Tab-separated table of C-alpha atoms in Angstrom:
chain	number	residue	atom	x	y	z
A	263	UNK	CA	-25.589	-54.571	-68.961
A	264	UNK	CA	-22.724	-52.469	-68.066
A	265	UNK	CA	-19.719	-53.961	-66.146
A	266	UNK	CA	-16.456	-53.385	-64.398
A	267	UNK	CA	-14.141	-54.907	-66.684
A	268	UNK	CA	-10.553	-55.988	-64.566
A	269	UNK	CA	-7.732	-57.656	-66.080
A	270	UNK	CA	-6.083	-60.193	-65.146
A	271	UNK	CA	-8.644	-62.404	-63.538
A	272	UNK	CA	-5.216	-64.134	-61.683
A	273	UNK	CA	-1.241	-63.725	-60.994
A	274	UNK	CA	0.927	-65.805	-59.784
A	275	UNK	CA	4.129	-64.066	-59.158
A	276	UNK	CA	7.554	-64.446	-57.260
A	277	UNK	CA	8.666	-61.783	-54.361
A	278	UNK	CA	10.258	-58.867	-55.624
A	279	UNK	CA	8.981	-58.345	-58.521
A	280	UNK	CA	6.293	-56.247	-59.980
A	281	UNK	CA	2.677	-56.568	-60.731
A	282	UNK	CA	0.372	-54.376	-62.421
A	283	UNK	CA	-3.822	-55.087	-62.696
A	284	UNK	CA	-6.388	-52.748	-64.819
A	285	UNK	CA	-9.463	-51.479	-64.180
A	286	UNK	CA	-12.037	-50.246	-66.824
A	287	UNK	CA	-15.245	-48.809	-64.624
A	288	UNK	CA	-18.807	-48.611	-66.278
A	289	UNK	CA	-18.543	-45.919	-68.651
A	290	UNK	CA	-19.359	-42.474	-67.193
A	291	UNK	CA	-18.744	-43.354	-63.537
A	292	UNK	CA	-16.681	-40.541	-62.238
A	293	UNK	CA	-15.312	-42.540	-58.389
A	294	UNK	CA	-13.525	-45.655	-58.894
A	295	UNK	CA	-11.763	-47.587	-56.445
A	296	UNK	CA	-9.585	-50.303	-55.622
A	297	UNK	CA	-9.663	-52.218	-52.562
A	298	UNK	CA	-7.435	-55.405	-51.302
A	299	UNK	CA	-9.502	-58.494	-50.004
A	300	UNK	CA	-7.461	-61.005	-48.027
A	301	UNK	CA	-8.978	-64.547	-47.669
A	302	UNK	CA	-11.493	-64.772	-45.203
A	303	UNK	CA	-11.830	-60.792	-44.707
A	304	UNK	CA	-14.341	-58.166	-46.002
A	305	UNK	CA	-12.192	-55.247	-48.443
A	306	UNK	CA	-10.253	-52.866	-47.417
A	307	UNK	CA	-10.424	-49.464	-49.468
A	308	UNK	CA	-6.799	-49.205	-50.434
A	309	UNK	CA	-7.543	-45.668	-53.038
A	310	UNK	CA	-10.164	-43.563	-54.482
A	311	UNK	CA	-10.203	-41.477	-57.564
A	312	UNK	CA	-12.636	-38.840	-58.247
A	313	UNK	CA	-11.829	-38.060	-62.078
A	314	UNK	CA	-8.420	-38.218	-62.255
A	315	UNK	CA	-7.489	-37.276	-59.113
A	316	UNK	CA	-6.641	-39.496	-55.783
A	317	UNK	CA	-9.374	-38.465	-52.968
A	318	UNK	CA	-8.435	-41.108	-50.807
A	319	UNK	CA	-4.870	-43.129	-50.542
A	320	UNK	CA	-4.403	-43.161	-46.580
A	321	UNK	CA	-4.287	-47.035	-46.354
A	322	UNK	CA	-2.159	-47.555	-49.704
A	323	UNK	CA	1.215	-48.604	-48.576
A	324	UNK	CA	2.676	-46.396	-50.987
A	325	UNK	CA	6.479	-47.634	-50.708
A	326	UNK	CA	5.430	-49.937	-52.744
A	327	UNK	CA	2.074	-49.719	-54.335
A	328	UNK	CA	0.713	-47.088	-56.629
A	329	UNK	CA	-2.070	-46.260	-58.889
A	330	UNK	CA	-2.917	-44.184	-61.640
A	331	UNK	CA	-5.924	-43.103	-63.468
A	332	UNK	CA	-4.571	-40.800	-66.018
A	333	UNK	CA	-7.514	-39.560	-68.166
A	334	UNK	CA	-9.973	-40.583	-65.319
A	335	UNK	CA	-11.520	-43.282	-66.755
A	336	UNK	CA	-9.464	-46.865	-66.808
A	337	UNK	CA	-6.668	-47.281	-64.179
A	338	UNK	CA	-3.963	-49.261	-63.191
A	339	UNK	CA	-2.619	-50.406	-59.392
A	340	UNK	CA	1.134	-51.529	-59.246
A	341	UNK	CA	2.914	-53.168	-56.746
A	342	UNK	CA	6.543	-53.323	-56.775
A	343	UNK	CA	8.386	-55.106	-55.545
A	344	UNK	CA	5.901	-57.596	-54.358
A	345	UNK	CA	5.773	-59.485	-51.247
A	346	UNK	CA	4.325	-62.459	-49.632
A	347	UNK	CA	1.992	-60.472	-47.599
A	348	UNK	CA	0.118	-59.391	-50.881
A	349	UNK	CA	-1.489	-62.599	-51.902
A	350	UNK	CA	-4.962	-61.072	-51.487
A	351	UNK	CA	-8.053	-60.654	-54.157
A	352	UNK	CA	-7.552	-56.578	-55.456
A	353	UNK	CA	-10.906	-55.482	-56.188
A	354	UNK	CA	-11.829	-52.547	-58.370
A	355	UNK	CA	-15.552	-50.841	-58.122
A	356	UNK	CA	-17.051	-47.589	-59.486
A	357	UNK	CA	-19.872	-45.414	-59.016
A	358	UNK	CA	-21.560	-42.475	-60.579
A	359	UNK	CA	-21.614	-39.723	-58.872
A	360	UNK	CA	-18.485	-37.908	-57.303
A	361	UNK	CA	-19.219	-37.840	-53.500
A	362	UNK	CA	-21.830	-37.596	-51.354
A	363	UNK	CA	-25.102	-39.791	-52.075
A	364	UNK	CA	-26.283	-43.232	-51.743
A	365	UNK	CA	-25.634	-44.471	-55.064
A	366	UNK	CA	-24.380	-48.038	-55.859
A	367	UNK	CA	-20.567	-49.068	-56.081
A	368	UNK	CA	-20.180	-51.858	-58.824
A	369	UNK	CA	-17.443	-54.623	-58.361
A	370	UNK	CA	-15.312	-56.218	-60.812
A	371	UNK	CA	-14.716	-59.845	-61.060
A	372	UNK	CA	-11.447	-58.946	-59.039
A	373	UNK	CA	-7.656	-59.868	-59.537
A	374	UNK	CA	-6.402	-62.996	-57.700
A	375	UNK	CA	-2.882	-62.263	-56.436
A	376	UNK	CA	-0.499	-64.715	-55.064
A	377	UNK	CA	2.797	-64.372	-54.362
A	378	UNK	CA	5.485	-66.995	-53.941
B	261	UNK	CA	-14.232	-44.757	-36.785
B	262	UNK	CA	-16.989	-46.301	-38.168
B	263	UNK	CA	-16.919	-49.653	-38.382
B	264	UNK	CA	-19.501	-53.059	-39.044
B	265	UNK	CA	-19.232	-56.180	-36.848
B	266	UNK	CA	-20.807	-59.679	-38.320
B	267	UNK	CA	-21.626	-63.120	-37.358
B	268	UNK	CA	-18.704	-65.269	-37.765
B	269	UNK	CA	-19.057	-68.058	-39.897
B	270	UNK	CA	-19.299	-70.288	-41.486
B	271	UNK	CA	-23.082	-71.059	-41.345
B	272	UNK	CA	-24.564	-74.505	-42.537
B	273	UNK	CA	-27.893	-74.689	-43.638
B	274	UNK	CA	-30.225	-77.552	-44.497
B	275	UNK	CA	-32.352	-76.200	-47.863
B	276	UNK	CA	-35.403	-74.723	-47.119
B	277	UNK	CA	-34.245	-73.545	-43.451
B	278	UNK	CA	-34.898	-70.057	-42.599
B	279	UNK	CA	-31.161	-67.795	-42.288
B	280	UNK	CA	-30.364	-65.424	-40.387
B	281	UNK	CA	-27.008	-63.295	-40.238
B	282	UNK	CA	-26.301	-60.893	-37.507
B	283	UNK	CA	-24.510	-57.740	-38.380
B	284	UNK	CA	-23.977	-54.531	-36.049
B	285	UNK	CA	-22.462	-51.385	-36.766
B	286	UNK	CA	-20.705	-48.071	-35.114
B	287	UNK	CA	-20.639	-44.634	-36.723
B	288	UNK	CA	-21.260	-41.280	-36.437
B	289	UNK	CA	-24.787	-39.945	-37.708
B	290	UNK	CA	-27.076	-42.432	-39.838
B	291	UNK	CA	-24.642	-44.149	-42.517
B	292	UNK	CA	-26.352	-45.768	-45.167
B	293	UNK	CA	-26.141	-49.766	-44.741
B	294	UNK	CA	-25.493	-52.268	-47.463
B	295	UNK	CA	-25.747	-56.133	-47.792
B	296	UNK	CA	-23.096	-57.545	-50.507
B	297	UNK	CA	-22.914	-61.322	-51.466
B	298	UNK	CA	-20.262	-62.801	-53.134
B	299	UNK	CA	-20.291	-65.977	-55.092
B	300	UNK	CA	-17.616	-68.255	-55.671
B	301	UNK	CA	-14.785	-66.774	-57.782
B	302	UNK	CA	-16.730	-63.748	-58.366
B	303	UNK	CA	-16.937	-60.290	-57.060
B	304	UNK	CA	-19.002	-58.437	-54.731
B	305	UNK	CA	-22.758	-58.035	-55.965
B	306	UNK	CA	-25.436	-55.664	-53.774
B	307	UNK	CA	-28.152	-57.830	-52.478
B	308	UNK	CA	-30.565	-55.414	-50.605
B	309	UNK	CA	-30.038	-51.833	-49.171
B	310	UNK	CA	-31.520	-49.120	-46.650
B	311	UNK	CA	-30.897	-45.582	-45.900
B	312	UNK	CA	-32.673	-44.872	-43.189
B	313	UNK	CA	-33.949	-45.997	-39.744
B	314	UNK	CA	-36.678	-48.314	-40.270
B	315	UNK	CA	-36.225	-48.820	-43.411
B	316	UNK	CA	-36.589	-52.751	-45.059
B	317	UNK	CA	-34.475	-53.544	-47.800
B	318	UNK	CA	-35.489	-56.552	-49.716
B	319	UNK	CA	-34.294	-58.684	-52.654
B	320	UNK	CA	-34.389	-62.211	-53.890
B	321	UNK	CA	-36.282	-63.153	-50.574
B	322	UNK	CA	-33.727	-61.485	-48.527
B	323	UNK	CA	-34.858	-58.736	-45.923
B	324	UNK	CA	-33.160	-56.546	-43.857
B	325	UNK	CA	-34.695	-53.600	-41.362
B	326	UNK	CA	-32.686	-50.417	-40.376
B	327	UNK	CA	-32.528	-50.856	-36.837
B	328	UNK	CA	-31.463	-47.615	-35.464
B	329	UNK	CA	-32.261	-48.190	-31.331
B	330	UNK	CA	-29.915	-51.113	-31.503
B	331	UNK	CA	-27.730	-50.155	-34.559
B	332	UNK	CA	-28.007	-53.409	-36.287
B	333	UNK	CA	-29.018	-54.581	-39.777
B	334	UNK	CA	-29.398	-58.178	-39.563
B	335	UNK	CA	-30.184	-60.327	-42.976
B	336	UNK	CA	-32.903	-62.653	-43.134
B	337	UNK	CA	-34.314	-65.513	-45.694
B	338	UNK	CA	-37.189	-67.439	-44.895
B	339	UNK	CA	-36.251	-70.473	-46.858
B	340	UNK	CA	-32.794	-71.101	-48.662
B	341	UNK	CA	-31.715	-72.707	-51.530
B	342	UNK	CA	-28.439	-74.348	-52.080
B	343	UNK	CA	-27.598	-71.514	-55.001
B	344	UNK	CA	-27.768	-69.495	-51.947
B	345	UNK	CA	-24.409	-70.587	-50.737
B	346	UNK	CA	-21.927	-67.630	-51.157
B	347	UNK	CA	-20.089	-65.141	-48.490
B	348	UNK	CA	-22.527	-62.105	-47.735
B	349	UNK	CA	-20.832	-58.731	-46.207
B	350	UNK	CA	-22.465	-56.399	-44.196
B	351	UNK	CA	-21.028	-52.600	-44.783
B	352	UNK	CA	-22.011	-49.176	-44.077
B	353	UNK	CA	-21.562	-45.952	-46.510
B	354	UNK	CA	-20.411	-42.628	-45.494
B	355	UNK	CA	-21.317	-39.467	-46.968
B	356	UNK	CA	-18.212	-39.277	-48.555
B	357	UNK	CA	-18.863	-42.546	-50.758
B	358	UNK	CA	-16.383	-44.491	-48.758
B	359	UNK	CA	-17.820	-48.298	-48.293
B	360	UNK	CA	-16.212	-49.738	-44.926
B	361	UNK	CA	-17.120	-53.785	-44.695
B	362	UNK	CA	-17.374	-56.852	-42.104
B	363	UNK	CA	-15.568	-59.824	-42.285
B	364	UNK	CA	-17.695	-61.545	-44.197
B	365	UNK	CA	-20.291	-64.781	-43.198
B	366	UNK	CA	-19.668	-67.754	-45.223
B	367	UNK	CA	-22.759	-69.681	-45.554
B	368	UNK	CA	-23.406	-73.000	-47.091
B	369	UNK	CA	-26.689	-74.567	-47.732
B	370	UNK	CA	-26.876	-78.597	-48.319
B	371	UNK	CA	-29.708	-80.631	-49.903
């Protein structure tokens, strides 16, 4: 069965530097997103790529994070420098279709962040 | 904006007790509306769905009914187990595949 492959499962890093996680979606899924999950709180969409291109980045703090998904299928979120504040679980999901519809998003296994 | 409002948790269970988990939501038009449960240590997995009023979406002895009079979408298991124990999120899906979430109920079933 097809999966959302996301790498690394957990990272411990220090403030101020930077971080990077990847996301490989189920092959032929054309929306893929990443959202931020902090303890004890549902996600939070923080971008959403149709293709290659962003669709959605309104609540990606983007002094400091950005993402990439180059030839529209794996991608990459990066957060530099990092701060305390982003200890959270950075989820990545994907679905099918490009917009519109009621088709399933598919998690990943997610990315445990902390930050010390 | 649209927006889903759960039970808080977390909920303890006895096995074999009957669950319920409250979940509201606000938004313009008839949003799709989701259950996701999440395991320990794992990511979010879709337990049941419904896209429109009156719907039932069922799964693994979970239930849930569209409610559109009173905008809710409450989830509902007649008897738990303790592999049951997990976080389950209550979210709604707008037309432009955008998935917003609750907080989350934490629920945890003993022997």
């Amino acid at each position: 069965e097809a999966e959302v492959a996301q790498s690394p499962r957990y990272k411990i890093t220090e403030k101020s530097q930077a971080v990077a996680f990847w996301c490989d979606p189920i092959s032929g899924h054309a929306t893929l997103y990443w959202y931020r999950q902090i303890l004890g709180q549902g996600p939070e969409l923080l971008v959403q790529f149709q293709d290659e291109s962003v669709v959605d980045d309104s609540q990606l703090p983007k002094d400091r994070f950005s993402a990439e998904r180059l030839k529209g299928v794996d991608s990459t979120l990066k957060i530099q420098p990092a701060e305390l504040g982003d200890s959270a679980m950075y989820l990545c999901a994907s679905r099918k279709r490009r917009q519109g519809g009621e088709d399933e998003q598919f998690f990943g296994p997610g990315t445990r962040l902390t930050v010390l | 904006g649209d927006s889903v409002t759960q039970m808080e948790g977390p909920v303890t269970l006895s096995e074999e007790a009957f669950l319920t988990i409250n979940c509201t939501y606000t938004a313009t038009g008839y949003p799709s509306l989701f259950w996701y449960v999440q395991y320990p240590g794992e990511g979010l997995q879709l337990l049941l769905k419904a896209t429109k009023a009156d719907d039932k979406g069922s799964n693994k002895g979970f239930e849930a009914t569209y409610r559109k009079e009173t905008t809710s979408f409450h989830l509902e298991k007649g008897s738990v187990q303790v592999s049951d124990s997990a976080v389950y999120f209550c979210a709604l899906h707008d037309s432009w595949g955008k998935l917003q979430f609750g907080a989350g109920t934490q629920v945890v079933v003993t022997p």
